[in-house]
Every structure is written in structure tokens, then in C-alpha cells.
PDB file of C-alpha atoms in Angstrom:
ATOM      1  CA  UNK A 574      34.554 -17.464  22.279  1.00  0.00           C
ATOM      2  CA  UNK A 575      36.827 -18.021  25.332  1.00  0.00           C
ATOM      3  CA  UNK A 576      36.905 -14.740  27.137  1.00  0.00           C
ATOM      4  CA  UNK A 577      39.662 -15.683  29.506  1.00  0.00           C
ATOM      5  CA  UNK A 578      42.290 -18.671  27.912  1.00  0.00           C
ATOM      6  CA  UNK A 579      44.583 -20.190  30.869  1.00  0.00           C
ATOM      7  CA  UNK A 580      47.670 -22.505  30.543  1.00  0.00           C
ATOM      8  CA  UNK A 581      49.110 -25.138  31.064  1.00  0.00           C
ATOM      9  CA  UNK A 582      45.982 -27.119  31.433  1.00  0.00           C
ATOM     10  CA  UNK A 583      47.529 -29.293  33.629  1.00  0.00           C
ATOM     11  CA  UNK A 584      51.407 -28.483  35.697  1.00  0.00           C
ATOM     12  CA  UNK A 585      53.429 -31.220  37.731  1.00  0.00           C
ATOM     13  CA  UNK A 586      56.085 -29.674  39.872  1.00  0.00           C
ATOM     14  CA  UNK A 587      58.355 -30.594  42.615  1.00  0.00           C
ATOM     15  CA  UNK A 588      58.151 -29.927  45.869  1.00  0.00           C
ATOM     16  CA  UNK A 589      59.689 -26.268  46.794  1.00  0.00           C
ATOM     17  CA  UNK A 590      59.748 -25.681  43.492  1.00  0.00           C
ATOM     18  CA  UNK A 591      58.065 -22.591  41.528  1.00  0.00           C
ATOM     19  CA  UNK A 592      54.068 -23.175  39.997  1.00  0.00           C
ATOM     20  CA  UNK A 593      53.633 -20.660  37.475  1.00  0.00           C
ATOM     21  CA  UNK A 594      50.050 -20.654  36.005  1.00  0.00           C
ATOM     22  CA  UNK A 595      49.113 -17.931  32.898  1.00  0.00           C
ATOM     23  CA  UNK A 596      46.018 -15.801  32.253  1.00  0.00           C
ATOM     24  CA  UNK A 597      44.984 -13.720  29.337  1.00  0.00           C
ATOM     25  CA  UNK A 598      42.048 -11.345  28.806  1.00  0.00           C
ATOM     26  CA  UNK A 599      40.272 -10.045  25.389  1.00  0.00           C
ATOM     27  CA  UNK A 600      38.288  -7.367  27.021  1.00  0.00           C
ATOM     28  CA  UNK A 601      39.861  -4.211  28.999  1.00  0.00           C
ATOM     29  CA  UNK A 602      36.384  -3.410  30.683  1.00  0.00           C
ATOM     30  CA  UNK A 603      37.194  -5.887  33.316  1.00  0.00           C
ATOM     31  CA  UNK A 604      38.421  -4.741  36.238  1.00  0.00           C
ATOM     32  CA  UNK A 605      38.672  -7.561  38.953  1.00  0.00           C
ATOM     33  CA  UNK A 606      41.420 -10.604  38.926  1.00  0.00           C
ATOM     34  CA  UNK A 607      40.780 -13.267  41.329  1.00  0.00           C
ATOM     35  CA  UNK A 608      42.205 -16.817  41.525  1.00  0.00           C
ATOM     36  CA  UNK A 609      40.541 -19.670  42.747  1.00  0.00           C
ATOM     37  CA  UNK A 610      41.487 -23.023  44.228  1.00  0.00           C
ATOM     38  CA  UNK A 611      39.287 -25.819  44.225  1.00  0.00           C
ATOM     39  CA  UNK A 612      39.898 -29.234  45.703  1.00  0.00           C
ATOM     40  CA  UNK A 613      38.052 -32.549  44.500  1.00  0.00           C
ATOM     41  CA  UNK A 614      34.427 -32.185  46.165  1.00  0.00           C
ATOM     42  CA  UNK A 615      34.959 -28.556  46.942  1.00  0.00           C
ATOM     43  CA  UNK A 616      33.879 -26.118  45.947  1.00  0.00           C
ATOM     44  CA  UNK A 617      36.631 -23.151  44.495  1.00  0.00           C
ATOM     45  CA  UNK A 618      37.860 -21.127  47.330  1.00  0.00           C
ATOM     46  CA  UNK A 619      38.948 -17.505  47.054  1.00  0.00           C
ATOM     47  CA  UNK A 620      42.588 -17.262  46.713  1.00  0.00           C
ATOM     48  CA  UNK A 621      43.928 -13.793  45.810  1.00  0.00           C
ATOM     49  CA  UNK A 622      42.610 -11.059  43.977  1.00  0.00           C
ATOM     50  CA  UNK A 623      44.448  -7.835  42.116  1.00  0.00           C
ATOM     51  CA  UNK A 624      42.924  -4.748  40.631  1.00  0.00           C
ATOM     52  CA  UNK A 625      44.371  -3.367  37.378  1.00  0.00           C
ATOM     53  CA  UNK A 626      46.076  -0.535  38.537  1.00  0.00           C
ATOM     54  CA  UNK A 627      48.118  -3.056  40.758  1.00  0.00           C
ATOM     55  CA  UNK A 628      51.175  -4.807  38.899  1.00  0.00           C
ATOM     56  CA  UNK A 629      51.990  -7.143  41.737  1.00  0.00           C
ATOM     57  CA  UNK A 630      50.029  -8.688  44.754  1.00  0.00           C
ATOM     58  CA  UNK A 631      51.837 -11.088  47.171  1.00  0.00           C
ATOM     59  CA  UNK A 632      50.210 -13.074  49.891  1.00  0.00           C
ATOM     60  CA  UNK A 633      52.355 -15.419  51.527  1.00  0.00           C
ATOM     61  CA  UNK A 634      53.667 -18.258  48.503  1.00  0.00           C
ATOM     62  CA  UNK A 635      51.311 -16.518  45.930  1.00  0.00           C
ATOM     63  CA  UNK A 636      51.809 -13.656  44.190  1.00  0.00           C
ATOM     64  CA  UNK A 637      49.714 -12.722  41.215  1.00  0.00           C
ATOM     65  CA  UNK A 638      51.652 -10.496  38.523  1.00  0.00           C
ATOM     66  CA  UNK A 639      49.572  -8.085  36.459  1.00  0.00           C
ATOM     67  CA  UNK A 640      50.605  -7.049  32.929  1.00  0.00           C
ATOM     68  CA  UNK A 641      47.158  -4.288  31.845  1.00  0.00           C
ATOM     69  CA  UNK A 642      49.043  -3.107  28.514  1.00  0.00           C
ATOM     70  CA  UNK A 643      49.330  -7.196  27.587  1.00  0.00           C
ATOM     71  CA  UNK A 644      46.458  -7.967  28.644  1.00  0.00           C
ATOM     72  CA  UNK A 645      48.004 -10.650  31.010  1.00  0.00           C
ATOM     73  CA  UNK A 646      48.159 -12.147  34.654  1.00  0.00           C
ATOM     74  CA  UNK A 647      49.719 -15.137  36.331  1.00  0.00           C
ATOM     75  CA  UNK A 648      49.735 -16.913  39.708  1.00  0.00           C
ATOM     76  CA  UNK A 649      53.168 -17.615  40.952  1.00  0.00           C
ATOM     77  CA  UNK A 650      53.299 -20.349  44.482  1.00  0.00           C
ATOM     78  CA  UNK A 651      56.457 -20.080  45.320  1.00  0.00           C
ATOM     79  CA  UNK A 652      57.993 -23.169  47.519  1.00  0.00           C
ATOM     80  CA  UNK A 653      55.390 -25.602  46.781  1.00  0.00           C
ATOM     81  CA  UNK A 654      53.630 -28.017  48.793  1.00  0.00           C
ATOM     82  CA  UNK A 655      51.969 -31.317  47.459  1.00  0.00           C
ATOM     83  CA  UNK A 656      48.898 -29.684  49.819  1.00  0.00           C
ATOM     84  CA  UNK A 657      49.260 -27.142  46.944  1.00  0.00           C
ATOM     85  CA  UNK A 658      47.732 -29.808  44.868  1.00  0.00           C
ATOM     86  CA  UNK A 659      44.410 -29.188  43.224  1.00  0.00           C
ATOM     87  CA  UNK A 660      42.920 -27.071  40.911  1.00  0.00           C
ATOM     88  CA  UNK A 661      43.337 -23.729  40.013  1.00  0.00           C
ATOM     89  CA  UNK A 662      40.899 -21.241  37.775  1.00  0.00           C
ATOM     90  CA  UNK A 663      41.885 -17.517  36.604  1.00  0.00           C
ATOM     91  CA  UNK A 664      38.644 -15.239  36.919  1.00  0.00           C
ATOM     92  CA  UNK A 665      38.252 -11.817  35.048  1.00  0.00           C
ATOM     93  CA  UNK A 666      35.145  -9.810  36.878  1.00  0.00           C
ATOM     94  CA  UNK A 667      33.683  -6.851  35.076  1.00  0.00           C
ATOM     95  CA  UNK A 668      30.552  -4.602  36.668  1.00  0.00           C
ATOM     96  CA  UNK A 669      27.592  -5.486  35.921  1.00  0.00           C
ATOM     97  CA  UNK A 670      23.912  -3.729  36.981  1.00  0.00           C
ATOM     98  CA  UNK A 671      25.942  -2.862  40.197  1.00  0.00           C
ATOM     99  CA  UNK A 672      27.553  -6.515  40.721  1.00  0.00           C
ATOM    100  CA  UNK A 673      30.594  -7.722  39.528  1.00  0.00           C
ATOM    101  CA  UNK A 674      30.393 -11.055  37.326  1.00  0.00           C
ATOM    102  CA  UNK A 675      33.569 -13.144  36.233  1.00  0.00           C
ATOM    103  CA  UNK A 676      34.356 -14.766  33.505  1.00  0.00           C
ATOM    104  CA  UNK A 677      36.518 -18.174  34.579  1.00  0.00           C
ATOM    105  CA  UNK A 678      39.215 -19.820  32.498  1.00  0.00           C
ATOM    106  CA  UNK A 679      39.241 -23.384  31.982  1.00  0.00           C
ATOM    107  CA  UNK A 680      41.179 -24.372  34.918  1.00  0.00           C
ATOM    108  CA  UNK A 681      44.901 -25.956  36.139  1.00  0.00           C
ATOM    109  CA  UNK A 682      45.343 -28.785  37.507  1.00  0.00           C
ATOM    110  CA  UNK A 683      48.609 -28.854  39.704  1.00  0.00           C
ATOM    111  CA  UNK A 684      50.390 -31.839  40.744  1.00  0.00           C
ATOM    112  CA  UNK A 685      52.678 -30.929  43.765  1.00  0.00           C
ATOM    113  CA  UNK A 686      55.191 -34.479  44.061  1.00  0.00           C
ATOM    114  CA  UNK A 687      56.458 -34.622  47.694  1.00  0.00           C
TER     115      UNK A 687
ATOM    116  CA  UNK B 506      30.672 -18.124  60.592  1.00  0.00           C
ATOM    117  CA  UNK B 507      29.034 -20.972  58.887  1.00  0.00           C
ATOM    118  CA  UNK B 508      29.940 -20.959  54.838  1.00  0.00           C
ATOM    119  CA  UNK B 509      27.476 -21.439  52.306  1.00  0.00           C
ATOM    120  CA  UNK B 510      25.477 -24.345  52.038  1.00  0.00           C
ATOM    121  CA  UNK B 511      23.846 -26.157  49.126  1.00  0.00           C
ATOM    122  CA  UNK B 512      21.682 -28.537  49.477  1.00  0.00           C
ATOM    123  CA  UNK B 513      21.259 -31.583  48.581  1.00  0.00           C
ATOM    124  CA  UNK B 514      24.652 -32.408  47.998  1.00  0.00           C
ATOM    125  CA  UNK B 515      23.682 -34.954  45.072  1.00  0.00           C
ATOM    126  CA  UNK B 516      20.642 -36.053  43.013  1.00  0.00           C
ATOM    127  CA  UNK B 517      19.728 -38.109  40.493  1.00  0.00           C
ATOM    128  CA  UNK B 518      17.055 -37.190  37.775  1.00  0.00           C
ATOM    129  CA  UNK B 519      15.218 -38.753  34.877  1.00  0.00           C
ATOM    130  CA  UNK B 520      15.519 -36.726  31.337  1.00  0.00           C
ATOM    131  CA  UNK B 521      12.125 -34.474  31.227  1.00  0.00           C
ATOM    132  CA  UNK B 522      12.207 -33.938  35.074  1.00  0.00           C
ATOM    133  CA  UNK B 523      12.787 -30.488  37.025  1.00  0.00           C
ATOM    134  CA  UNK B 524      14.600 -30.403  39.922  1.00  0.00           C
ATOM    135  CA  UNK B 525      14.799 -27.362  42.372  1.00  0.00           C
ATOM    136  CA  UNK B 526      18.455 -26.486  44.225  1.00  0.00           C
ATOM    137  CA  UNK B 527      18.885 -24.784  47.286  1.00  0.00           C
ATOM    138  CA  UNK B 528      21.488 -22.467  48.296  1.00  0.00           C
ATOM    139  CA  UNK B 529      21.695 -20.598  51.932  1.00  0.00           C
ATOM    140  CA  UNK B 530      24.605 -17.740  52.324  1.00  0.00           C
ATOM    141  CA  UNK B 531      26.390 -16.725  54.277  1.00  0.00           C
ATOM    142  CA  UNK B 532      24.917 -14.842  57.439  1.00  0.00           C
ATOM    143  CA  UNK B 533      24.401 -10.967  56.445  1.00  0.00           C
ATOM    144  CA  UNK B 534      25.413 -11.886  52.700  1.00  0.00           C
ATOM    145  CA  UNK B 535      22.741 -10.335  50.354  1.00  0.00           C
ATOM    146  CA  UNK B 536      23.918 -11.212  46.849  1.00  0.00           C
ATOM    147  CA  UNK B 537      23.862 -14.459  45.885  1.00  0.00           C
ATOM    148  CA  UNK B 538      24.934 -16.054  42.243  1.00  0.00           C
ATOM    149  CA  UNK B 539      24.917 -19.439  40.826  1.00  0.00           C
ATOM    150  CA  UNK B 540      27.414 -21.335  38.191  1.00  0.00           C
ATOM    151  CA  UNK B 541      27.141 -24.455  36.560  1.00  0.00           C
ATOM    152  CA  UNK B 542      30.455 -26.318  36.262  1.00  0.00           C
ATOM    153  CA  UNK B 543      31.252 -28.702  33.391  1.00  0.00           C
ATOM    154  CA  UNK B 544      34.369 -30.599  32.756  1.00  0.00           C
ATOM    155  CA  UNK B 545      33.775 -30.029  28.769  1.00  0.00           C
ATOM    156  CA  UNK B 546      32.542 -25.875  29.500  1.00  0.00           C
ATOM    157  CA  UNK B 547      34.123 -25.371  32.854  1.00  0.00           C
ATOM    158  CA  UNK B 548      32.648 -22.946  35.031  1.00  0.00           C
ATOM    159  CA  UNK B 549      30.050 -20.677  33.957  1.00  0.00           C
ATOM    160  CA  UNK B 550      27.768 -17.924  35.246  1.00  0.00           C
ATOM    161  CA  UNK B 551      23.754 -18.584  35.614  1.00  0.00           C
ATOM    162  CA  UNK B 552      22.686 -15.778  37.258  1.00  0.00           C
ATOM    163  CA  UNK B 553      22.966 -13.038  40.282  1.00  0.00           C
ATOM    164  CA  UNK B 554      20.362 -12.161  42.875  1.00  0.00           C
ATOM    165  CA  UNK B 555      20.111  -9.314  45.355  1.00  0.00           C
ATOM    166  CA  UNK B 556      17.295  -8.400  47.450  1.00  0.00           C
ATOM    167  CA  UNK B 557      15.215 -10.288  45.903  1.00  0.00           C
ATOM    168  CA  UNK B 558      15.982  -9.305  41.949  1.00  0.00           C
ATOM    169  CA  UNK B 559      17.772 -10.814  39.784  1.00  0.00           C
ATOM    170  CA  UNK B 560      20.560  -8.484  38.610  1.00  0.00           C
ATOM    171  CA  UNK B 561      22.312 -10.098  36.061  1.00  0.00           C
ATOM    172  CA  UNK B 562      21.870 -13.291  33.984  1.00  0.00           C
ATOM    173  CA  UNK B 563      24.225 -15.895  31.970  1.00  0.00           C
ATOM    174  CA  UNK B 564      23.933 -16.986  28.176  1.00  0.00           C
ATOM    175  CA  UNK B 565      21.753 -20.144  29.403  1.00  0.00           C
ATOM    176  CA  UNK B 566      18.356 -20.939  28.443  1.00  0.00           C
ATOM    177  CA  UNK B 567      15.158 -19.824  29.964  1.00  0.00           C
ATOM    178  CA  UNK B 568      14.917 -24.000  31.178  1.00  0.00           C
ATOM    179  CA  UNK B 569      17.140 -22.658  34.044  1.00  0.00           C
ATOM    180  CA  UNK B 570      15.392 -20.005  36.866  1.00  0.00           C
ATOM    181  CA  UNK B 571      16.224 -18.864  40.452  1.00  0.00           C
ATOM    182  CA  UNK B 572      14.887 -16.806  43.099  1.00  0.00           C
ATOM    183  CA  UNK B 573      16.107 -15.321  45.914  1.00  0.00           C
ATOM    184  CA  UNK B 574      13.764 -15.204  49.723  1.00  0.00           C
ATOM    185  CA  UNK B 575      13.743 -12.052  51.817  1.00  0.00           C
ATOM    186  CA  UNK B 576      16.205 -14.036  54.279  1.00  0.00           C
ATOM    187  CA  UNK B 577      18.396 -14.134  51.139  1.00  0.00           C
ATOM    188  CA  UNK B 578      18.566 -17.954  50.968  1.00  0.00           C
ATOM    189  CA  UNK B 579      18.173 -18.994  46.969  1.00  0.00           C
ATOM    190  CA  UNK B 580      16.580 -21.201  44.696  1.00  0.00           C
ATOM    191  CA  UNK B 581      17.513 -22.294  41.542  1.00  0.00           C
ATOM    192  CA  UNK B 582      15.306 -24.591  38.934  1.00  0.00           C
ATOM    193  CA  UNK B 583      15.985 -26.562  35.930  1.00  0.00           C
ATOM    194  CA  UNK B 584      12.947 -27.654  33.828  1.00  0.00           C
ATOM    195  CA  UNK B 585      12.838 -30.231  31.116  1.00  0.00           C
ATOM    196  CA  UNK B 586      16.057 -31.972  32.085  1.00  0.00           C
ATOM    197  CA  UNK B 587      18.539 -32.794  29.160  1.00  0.00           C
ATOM    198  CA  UNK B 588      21.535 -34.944  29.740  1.00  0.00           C
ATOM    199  CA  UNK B 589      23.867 -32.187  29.054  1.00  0.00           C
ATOM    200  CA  UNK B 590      22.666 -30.706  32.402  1.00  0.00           C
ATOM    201  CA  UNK B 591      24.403 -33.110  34.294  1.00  0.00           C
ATOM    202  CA  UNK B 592      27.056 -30.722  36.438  1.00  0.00           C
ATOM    203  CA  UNK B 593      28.558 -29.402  39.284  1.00  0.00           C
ATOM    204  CA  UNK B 594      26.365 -26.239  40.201  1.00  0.00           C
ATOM    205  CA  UNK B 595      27.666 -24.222  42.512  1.00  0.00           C
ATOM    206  CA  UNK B 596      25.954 -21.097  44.883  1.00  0.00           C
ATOM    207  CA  UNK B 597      28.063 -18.095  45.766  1.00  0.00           C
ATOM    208  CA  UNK B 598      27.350 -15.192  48.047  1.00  0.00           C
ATOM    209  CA  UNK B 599      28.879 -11.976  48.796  1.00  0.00           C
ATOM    210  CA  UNK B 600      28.216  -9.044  51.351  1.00  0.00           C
ATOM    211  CA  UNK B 601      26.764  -6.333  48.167  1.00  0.00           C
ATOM    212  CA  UNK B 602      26.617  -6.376  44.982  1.00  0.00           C
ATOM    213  CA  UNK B 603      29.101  -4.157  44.604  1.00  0.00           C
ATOM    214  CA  UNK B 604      32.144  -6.493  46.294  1.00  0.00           C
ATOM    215  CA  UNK B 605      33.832  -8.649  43.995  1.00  0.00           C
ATOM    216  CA  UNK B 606      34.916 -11.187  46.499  1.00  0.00           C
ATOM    217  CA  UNK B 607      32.567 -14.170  46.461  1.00  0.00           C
ATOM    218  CA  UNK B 608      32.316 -17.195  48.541  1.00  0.00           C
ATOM    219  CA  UNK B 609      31.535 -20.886  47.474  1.00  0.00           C
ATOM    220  CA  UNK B 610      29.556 -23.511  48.769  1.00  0.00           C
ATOM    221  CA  UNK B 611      30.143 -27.091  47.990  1.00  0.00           C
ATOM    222  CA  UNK B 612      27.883 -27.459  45.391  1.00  0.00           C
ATOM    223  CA  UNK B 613      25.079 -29.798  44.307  1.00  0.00           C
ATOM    224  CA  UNK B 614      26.071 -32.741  42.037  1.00  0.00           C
ATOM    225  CA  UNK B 615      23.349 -33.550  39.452  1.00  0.00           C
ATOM    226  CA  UNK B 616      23.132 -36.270  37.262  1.00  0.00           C
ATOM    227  CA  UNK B 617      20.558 -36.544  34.778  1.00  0.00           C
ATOM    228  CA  UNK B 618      20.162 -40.223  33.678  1.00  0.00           C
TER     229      UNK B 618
END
């Protein structure tokens, strides 16, 4: 059972143009969004994170929308850059014995032509 | 600040073999977690540590272990490699428990042959 389903697998955009990547959630006892990058080799680094009773976050070209009643979030990169290119994973984190553990989706990979 | 590091980077094991990973956090970060990254299962939690304890656990089977040192640094074992262990797994550390932010290390590439 896949806890957190993200699309599009995979997303080829322009450069300046808009990456939109799509998150939904089965079960409302999480309460921590984050979004990942990872570049080949890397490991994923923290990107930007929203809480549920935020509908918007914006942090430079990413913004991550928030929809709690749907169940929903997306990432949004506005203008970008083929440096923009890698991969991207949606994380749902719910409290655990004092910690919070996420569930990951399956992962984007974005294409950023120059 | 250095990030967290995982070591060794890649290894090579034999079907029936164990093999130990290491993982050192982040200065002053207590909680440390571990995930396994597949292409065909992506990337999924093993387990948690703080202080010492292990705090919360992942739907994988008792073959996998960890511990975590009073410095904080972590272990994590496989026993009786399969071929289907063969992944990316990755360390992650945080300041408490209680903050969701966590940060990666490279990870440790194993291939089980």
C-alpha cells in the first residue's frame, strides 16, 4: 500500500519555465511535508517543509501549496534552471514514540533543458 | 559544520555474508535514522535511534539491526545477505527527536553479488 503516490514520475521542462510536481496522502495523522532533492551520488537534501495548518510556503523559486481537506501538496520551481535537474521525493512525517518518521513517495525525476 | 558521513561509501558482498555500516552525525545531533533506497521500493524507513534506543522501527526483517554509541555515531547490520539487499542506504540525523528536519549523508552503496 503506497502511503504517499507522487506524479509525474518523471517531468522535462524548459528553462524558466514552471516544474510542478504532485503529492497525495491517505492518512490525516501526518503532520509534517517536506521535499527533498537528491542529485546522482547524493544523498536527498532538505528542500522545504510546510505544516498543515499552512496552505502556502515560498522559499525563493519553490513554493509548496497545501490542500489538508484534499489531502494534497505540490512543489512548484518557478523559473527553472537545468541546475534544477535531479530528483525530487514528497515526504509525509507523522510522530512517532517522540520522533517524527516519513513516509517518501516514489520520486521525480526533472529534466531542466537549457 | 561537517554533514553526515557514511562510511564506506561502497562494498561488495557475497549472498550469506553480514556486513556492518557506519554512520557519524552531525556534531550535537542526537537522533539518528537509517533508510534503504531501492529503485523498484524507493526510499524506505529502517529504523530511528536516540540516546542510545531505538525509538521506532520499519516493516523490515529482523536480518537488519542498528545501534547507536554514546557519541551518537551509528551502526547498522545486515545478516544473511540476499540479493534483494543490494541498495542505496542512507543515515540521517537530526538535533531531537522531536524536529522533523533531517539531514542526509551520502550513503553507502551495497551490492550483494
Amino acid at each position: 500500500q503506497q502511503q504517499v503516490k507522487q506524479s509525474p514520475q518523471s517531468l522535462i521542462v524548459q528553462k524558466g519555465g514552471i516544474s510542478i510536481i504532485n503529492c497525495a496522502y491517505e492518512n490525516t495523522a501526518f503532520d509534517y511535508f517536506p521535499w527533498y532533492q537528491q542529485f546522482p551520488g547524493k544523498g536527498p537534501a532538505l528542500l522545504i517543509a510546510i505544516r498543515p495548518d499552512v496552505s502556502e510556503k515560498k522559499e525563493g523559486r519553490f513554493t509548496i501549496s497545501f490542500n489538508k481537506s484534499a489531502k494534497q501538496f505540490s512543489l512548484h520551481i518557478m523559473d527553472s534552471q537545468p541546475g534544477d535537474s535531479a530528483t525530487y521525493f514528497c515526504a509525509a512525517s507523522k510522530r512517532s514514540g517522540g520522533s517524527y518518521i516519513p513516509t517518501f513517495g516514489r520520486g521525480t525525476s526533472l529534466i531542466v533543458h537549457p | 559544520k561537517a554533514g553526515v558521513t557514511q562510511t564506506p561509501r561502497y562494498l561488495i558482498k557475497t549472498r550469506g555474508q553480514q556486513v556492518t555500516l557506519s554512520c557519524s552525525p552531525i556534531s550535537g545531533h542526537r537522533s539518528v535514522s537509517w533508510y534503504q533506497q531501492t529503485p523498484g521500493q524507493g526510499l524506505q524507513f529502517l529504523f530511528e535511534y536516540f540516546s542510545e534506543t531505538q525509538r521506532n522501527k520499519g516493516n523490515f526483517p529482523g536480518r537488519f539491526s542498528g545501534r547507536q554509541f554514546s557519541n551518537s555515531r551509528s551502526e547498522m547490520n545486515v545478516s544473511t545477505l540476499e540479493l534483494g539487499d543490494s541498495a542505496l542506504y542512507l543515515c540521517a540525523s537530526s538535533n531531537e527527536p522531536g524536529i522533523a528536519e533531517a539531514f542526509f549523508g551520502q550513503g553507502t552503496r551495497l551490492t550483494v553479488v
